[in-house]
Amino acid sequence: MADASVGIIMGSTSDWPTMEHAARTFEELGVAWEAEVVSAHRTPDKLYSYAESARSRGLKVIIAGAGGAAHLPGMTAAITDLPVLGVPVESKALKGMDSLLSIVQMPGGIPTATFAIGKAGAINAALFAVAILAGNDDSLLGKLKAFRKKQSDTVKAAELPPLS
């Protein structure tokens, strides 16, 4: 997307079913985003180029989804000074615990925010990115507040079905 303020990157196309939830959240809130497959292991030159040029291309936040060894978020954070939000993608072998532990254990000095495994993590990373962006954008702050109010109103209106 032209003039994207958020980049969504992932290690392979198999991560998209998780990461698309971040994109859908941005669409709902009217935030410009871009998405690319950038593998820390298979395309390290592309990762370096993407992360190093992110600020000059107008990005303000990067969401990096990764499974398994999950080096993409941390390596991205090591290259750019932009906020990097890591989303652990569920893996077959360990159900995403390997991804979560890989992302959350960044050494002091290379901050990488880490979210829940899977869909919830992708949505929350997007909402966190919106909150970061809303610090300088009153219109976006209004959209975020409306989104949260809608969630609250839905819960307040909820009724449990009667016992059968």
PDB file of C-alpha atoms in Angstrom:
ATOM      1  CA  MET A   1       0.000   0.000   0.000  1.00  0.00           C
ATOM      2  CA  ALA A   2       1.333   3.446  -0.876  1.00  0.00           C
ATOM      3  CA  ASP A   3       2.394   5.645   2.018  1.00  0.00           C
ATOM      4  CA  ALA A   4       2.221   2.789   4.498  1.00  0.00           C
ATOM      5  CA  SER A   5       2.929   3.695   8.100  1.00  0.00           C
ATOM      6  CA  VAL A   6       3.126   0.074   9.279  1.00  0.00           C
ATOM      7  CA  GLY A   7       5.021  -2.826   7.782  1.00  0.00           C
ATOM      8  CA  ILE A   8       3.866  -6.395   8.301  1.00  0.00           C
ATOM      9  CA  ILE A   9       6.593  -8.922   7.597  1.00  0.00           C
ATOM     10  CA  MET A  10       6.673 -12.683   7.939  1.00  0.00           C
ATOM     11  CA  GLY A  11       9.124 -15.475   7.248  1.00  0.00           C
ATOM     12  CA  SER A  12       7.000 -17.324   4.686  1.00  0.00           C
ATOM     13  CA  THR A  13       3.629 -17.314   2.979  1.00  0.00           C
ATOM     14  CA  SER A  14       2.455 -19.965   5.442  1.00  0.00           C
ATOM     15  CA  ASP A  15       2.494 -17.231   8.120  1.00  0.00           C
ATOM     16  CA  TRP A  16      -0.085 -15.108   6.248  1.00  0.00           C
ATOM     17  CA  PRO A  17      -3.188 -16.857   7.676  1.00  0.00           C
ATOM     18  CA  THR A  18      -2.041 -15.522  11.061  1.00  0.00           C
ATOM     19  CA  MET A  19      -0.641 -12.170   9.970  1.00  0.00           C
ATOM     20  CA  GLU A  20      -3.606 -11.241   7.781  1.00  0.00           C
ATOM     21  CA  HIS A  21      -5.498 -10.536  11.006  1.00  0.00           C
ATOM     22  CA  ALA A  22      -3.169  -7.589  11.620  1.00  0.00           C
ATOM     23  CA  ALA A  23      -3.860  -6.353   8.088  1.00  0.00           C
ATOM     24  CA  ARG A  24      -7.629  -6.722   8.576  1.00  0.00           C
ATOM     25  CA  THR A  25      -7.397  -4.726  11.806  1.00  0.00           C
ATOM     26  CA  PHE A  26      -5.532  -1.941   9.990  1.00  0.00           C
ATOM     27  CA  GLU A  27      -8.143  -1.970   7.223  1.00  0.00           C
ATOM     28  CA  GLU A  28     -10.925  -1.622   9.797  1.00  0.00           C
ATOM     29  CA  LEU A  29      -9.189   1.367  11.391  1.00  0.00           C
ATOM     30  CA  GLY A  30      -8.033   3.006   8.157  1.00  0.00           C
ATOM     31  CA  VAL A  31      -4.292   2.595   8.740  1.00  0.00           C
ATOM     32  CA  ALA A  32      -2.060   2.309   5.680  1.00  0.00           C
ATOM     33  CA  TRP A  33       0.047  -0.865   5.751  1.00  0.00           C
ATOM     34  CA  GLU A  34       2.289  -3.000   3.591  1.00  0.00           C
ATOM     35  CA  ALA A  35       3.077  -6.703   3.843  1.00  0.00           C
ATOM     36  CA  GLU A  36       6.034  -8.736   2.605  1.00  0.00           C
ATOM     37  CA  VAL A  37       7.639 -12.110   3.033  1.00  0.00           C
ATOM     38  CA  VAL A  38      11.081 -11.450   4.514  1.00  0.00           C
ATOM     39  CA  SER A  39      12.892 -14.479   5.885  1.00  0.00           C
ATOM     40  CA  ALA A  40      15.633 -13.947   8.459  1.00  0.00           C
ATOM     41  CA  HIS A  41      17.129 -17.283   7.432  1.00  0.00           C
ATOM     42  CA  ARG A  42      16.498 -17.579   3.702  1.00  0.00           C
ATOM     43  CA  THR A  43      16.736 -13.913   2.641  1.00  0.00           C
ATOM     44  CA  PRO A  44      18.939 -12.097   5.184  1.00  0.00           C
ATOM     45  CA  ASP A  45      19.935  -9.461   2.603  1.00  0.00           C
ATOM     46  CA  LYS A  46      16.259  -8.646   1.994  1.00  0.00           C
ATOM     47  CA  LEU A  47      15.683  -8.425   5.753  1.00  0.00           C
ATOM     48  CA  TYR A  48      18.588  -6.025   6.158  1.00  0.00           C
ATOM     49  CA  SER A  49      17.447  -3.852   3.257  1.00  0.00           C
ATOM     50  CA  TYR A  50      13.819  -3.820   4.438  1.00  0.00           C
ATOM     51  CA  ALA A  51      14.641  -2.928   8.044  1.00  0.00           C
ATOM     52  CA  GLU A  52      17.350  -0.403   7.228  1.00  0.00           C
ATOM     53  CA  SER A  53      15.148   1.502   4.750  1.00  0.00           C
ATOM     54  CA  ALA A  54      11.909   1.295   6.749  1.00  0.00           C
ATOM     55  CA  ARG A  55      12.063   4.741   8.361  1.00  0.00           C
ATOM     56  CA  SER A  56      13.097   6.513   5.155  1.00  0.00           C
ATOM     57  CA  ARG A  57      10.171   4.823   3.363  1.00  0.00           C
ATOM     58  CA  GLY A  58       7.758   6.286   5.919  1.00  0.00           C
ATOM     59  CA  LEU A  59       7.171   3.311   8.179  1.00  0.00           C
ATOM     60  CA  LYS A  60       6.690   4.079  11.851  1.00  0.00           C
ATOM     61  CA  VAL A  61       6.183   0.557  13.232  1.00  0.00           C
ATOM     62  CA  ILE A  62       7.000  -2.958  12.017  1.00  0.00           C
ATOM     63  CA  ILE A  63       5.059  -6.075  12.953  1.00  0.00           C
ATOM     64  CA  ALA A  64       7.094  -9.229  12.391  1.00  0.00           C
ATOM     65  CA  GLY A  65       5.453 -12.628  12.520  1.00  0.00           C
ATOM     66  CA  ALA A  66       7.585 -15.727  12.750  1.00  0.00           C
ATOM     67  CA  GLY A  67       7.309 -19.378  13.674  1.00  0.00           C
ATOM     68  CA  GLY A  68       9.764 -21.975  14.908  1.00  0.00           C
ATOM     69  CA  ALA A  69      13.150 -20.403  15.598  1.00  0.00           C
ATOM     70  CA  ALA A  70      11.414 -17.032  15.098  1.00  0.00           C
ATOM     71  CA  HIS A  71      14.453 -14.847  14.510  1.00  0.00           C
ATOM     72  CA  LEU A  72      12.680 -12.328  12.260  1.00  0.00           C
ATOM     73  CA  PRO A  73      11.340  -9.942  14.945  1.00  0.00           C
ATOM     74  CA  GLY A  74      14.594  -9.780  16.899  1.00  0.00           C
ATOM     75  CA  MET A  75      16.814  -9.437  13.864  1.00  0.00           C
ATOM     76  CA  THR A  76      14.554  -6.691  12.534  1.00  0.00           C
ATOM     77  CA  ALA A  77      14.789  -4.875  15.871  1.00  0.00           C
ATOM     78  CA  ALA A  78      18.571  -5.218  15.758  1.00  0.00           C
ATOM     79  CA  ILE A  79      18.679  -3.411  12.404  1.00  0.00           C
ATOM     80  CA  THR A  80      16.070  -0.645  12.739  1.00  0.00           C
ATOM     81  CA  ASP A  81      15.356   1.899  15.454  1.00  0.00           C
ATOM     82  CA  LEU A  82      11.608   1.681  14.780  1.00  0.00           C
ATOM     83  CA  PRO A  83       9.368  -0.162  17.247  1.00  0.00           C
ATOM     84  CA  VAL A  84       9.197  -3.853  16.309  1.00  0.00           C
ATOM     85  CA  LEU A  85       6.228  -5.913  17.454  1.00  0.00           C
ATOM     86  CA  GLY A  86       6.741  -9.674  17.358  1.00  0.00           C
ATOM     87  CA  VAL A  87       3.925 -12.118  16.700  1.00  0.00           C
ATOM     88  CA  PRO A  88       4.669 -15.776  17.401  1.00  0.00           C
ATOM     89  CA  VAL A  89       3.125 -17.910  14.659  1.00  0.00           C
ATOM     90  CA  GLU A  90       1.882 -21.312  15.742  1.00  0.00           C
ATOM     91  CA  SER A  91       4.283 -24.059  14.732  1.00  0.00           C
ATOM     92  CA  LYS A  92       3.450 -27.700  14.121  1.00  0.00           C
ATOM     93  CA  ALA A  93       6.054 -29.151  16.465  1.00  0.00           C
ATOM     94  CA  LEU A  94       5.501 -27.095  19.609  1.00  0.00           C
ATOM     95  CA  LYS A  95       2.239 -25.215  18.913  1.00  0.00           C
ATOM     96  CA  GLY A  96       3.994 -21.834  18.892  1.00  0.00           C
ATOM     97  CA  MET A  97       5.693 -22.083  22.276  1.00  0.00           C
ATOM     98  CA  ASP A  98       9.036 -22.269  20.468  1.00  0.00           C
ATOM     99  CA  SER A  99       8.153 -19.117  18.540  1.00  0.00           C
ATOM    100  CA  LEU A 100       6.980 -17.293  21.660  1.00  0.00           C
ATOM    101  CA  LEU A 101      10.096 -18.145  23.638  1.00  0.00           C
ATOM    102  CA  SER A 102      12.392 -17.215  20.749  1.00  0.00           C
ATOM    103  CA  ILE A 103      10.828 -13.758  20.390  1.00  0.00           C
ATOM    104  CA  VAL A 104      10.343 -12.915  24.046  1.00  0.00           C
ATOM    105  CA  GLN A 105      13.962 -13.671  25.026  1.00  0.00           C
ATOM    106  CA  MET A 106      15.634 -10.724  23.318  1.00  0.00           C
ATOM    107  CA  PRO A 107      18.724  -9.469  25.132  1.00  0.00           C
ATOM    108  CA  GLY A 108      18.649  -6.160  26.953  1.00  0.00           C
ATOM    109  CA  GLY A 109      19.230  -3.295  24.559  1.00  0.00           C
ATOM    110  CA  ILE A 110      17.292  -4.719  21.587  1.00  0.00           C
ATOM    111  CA  PRO A 111      13.636  -4.260  22.575  1.00  0.00           C
ATOM    112  CA  THR A 112      11.106  -6.372  20.740  1.00  0.00           C
ATOM    113  CA  ALA A 113       7.534  -6.309  22.009  1.00  0.00           C
ATOM    114  CA  THR A 114       6.033  -9.793  22.028  1.00  0.00           C
ATOM    115  CA  PHE A 115       2.375 -10.697  21.711  1.00  0.00           C
ATOM    116  CA  ALA A 116       0.248 -13.826  22.078  1.00  0.00           C
ATOM    117  CA  ILE A 117       0.652 -16.803  19.781  1.00  0.00           C
ATOM    118  CA  GLY A 118      -1.442 -16.701  16.618  1.00  0.00           C
ATOM    119  CA  LYS A 119      -4.501 -14.683  15.632  1.00  0.00           C
ATOM    120  CA  ALA A 120      -4.930 -12.880  18.969  1.00  0.00           C
ATOM    121  CA  GLY A 121      -1.293 -11.801  18.851  1.00  0.00           C
ATOM    122  CA  ALA A 122      -1.618 -10.462  15.303  1.00  0.00           C
ATOM    123  CA  ILE A 123      -4.735  -8.463  16.194  1.00  0.00           C
ATOM    124  CA  ASN A 124      -3.210  -7.107  19.399  1.00  0.00           C
ATOM    125  CA  ALA A 125       0.042  -6.201  17.660  1.00  0.00           C
ATOM    126  CA  ALA A 126      -1.981  -4.208  15.130  1.00  0.00           C
ATOM    127  CA  LEU A 127      -3.944  -2.466  17.891  1.00  0.00           C
ATOM    128  CA  PHE A 128      -0.703  -1.693  19.736  1.00  0.00           C
ATOM    129  CA  ALA A 129       0.749  -0.229  16.537  1.00  0.00           C
ATOM    130  CA  VAL A 130      -2.386   1.908  16.165  1.00  0.00           C
ATOM    131  CA  ALA A 131      -1.987   3.108  19.754  1.00  0.00           C
ATOM    132  CA  ILE A 132       1.621   4.103  18.980  1.00  0.00           C
ATOM    133  CA  LEU A 133       0.550   5.968  15.844  1.00  0.00           C
ATOM    134  CA  ALA A 134      -2.414   7.587  17.614  1.00  0.00           C
ATOM    135  CA  GLY A 135      -0.009   9.422  19.931  1.00  0.00           C
ATOM    136  CA  ASN A 136       0.486  11.939  17.108  1.00  0.00           C
ATOM    137  CA  ASP A 137      -2.834  11.592  15.303  1.00  0.00           C
ATOM    138  CA  ASP A 138      -6.078  12.714  16.952  1.00  0.00           C
ATOM    139  CA  SER A 139      -8.194  11.291  14.143  1.00  0.00           C
ATOM    140  CA  LEU A 140      -6.652   7.855  14.570  1.00  0.00           C
ATOM    141  CA  LEU A 141      -7.026   8.135  18.334  1.00  0.00           C
ATOM    142  CA  GLY A 142     -10.743   8.723  17.800  1.00  0.00           C
ATOM    143  CA  LYS A 143     -10.983   5.596  15.637  1.00  0.00           C
ATOM    144  CA  LEU A 144      -9.161   3.553  18.262  1.00  0.00           C
ATOM    145  CA  LYS A 145     -11.451   4.823  21.014  1.00  0.00           C
ATOM    146  CA  ALA A 146     -14.516   4.014  18.883  1.00  0.00           C
ATOM    147  CA  PHE A 147     -13.162   0.502  18.223  1.00  0.00           C
ATOM    148  CA  ARG A 148     -12.689  -0.101  21.938  1.00  0.00           C
ATOM    149  CA  LYS A 149     -16.105   1.350  22.791  1.00  0.00           C
ATOM    150  CA  LYS A 150     -17.720  -0.966  20.254  1.00  0.00           C
ATOM    151  CA  GLN A 151     -16.028  -3.936  21.936  1.00  0.00           C
ATOM    152  CA  SER A 152     -17.253  -2.794  25.362  1.00  0.00           C
ATOM    153  CA  ASP A 153     -20.777  -2.192  24.088  1.00  0.00           C
ATOM    154  CA  THR A 154     -20.862  -5.687  22.580  1.00  0.00           C
ATOM    155  CA  VAL A 155     -19.904  -7.255  25.908  1.00  0.00           C
ATOM    156  CA  LYS A 156     -22.388  -5.096  27.841  1.00  0.00           C
ATOM    157  CA  ALA A 157     -25.208  -6.128  25.479  1.00  0.00           C
ATOM    158  CA  ALA A 158     -24.382  -9.817  25.652  1.00  0.00           C
ATOM    159  CA  GLU A 159     -26.995 -12.124  27.101  1.00  0.00           C
ATOM    160  CA  LEU A 160     -26.482 -15.727  28.040  1.00  0.00           C
ATOM    161  CA  PRO A 161     -28.938 -18.244  26.644  1.00  0.00           C
ATOM    162  CA  PRO A 162     -31.306 -19.875  29.098  1.00  0.00           C
ATOM    163  CA  LEU A 163     -30.475 -23.298  30.470  1.00  0.00           C
ATOM    164  CA  SER A 164     -31.946 -26.048  28.359  1.00  0.00           C
TER     165      SER A 164
END
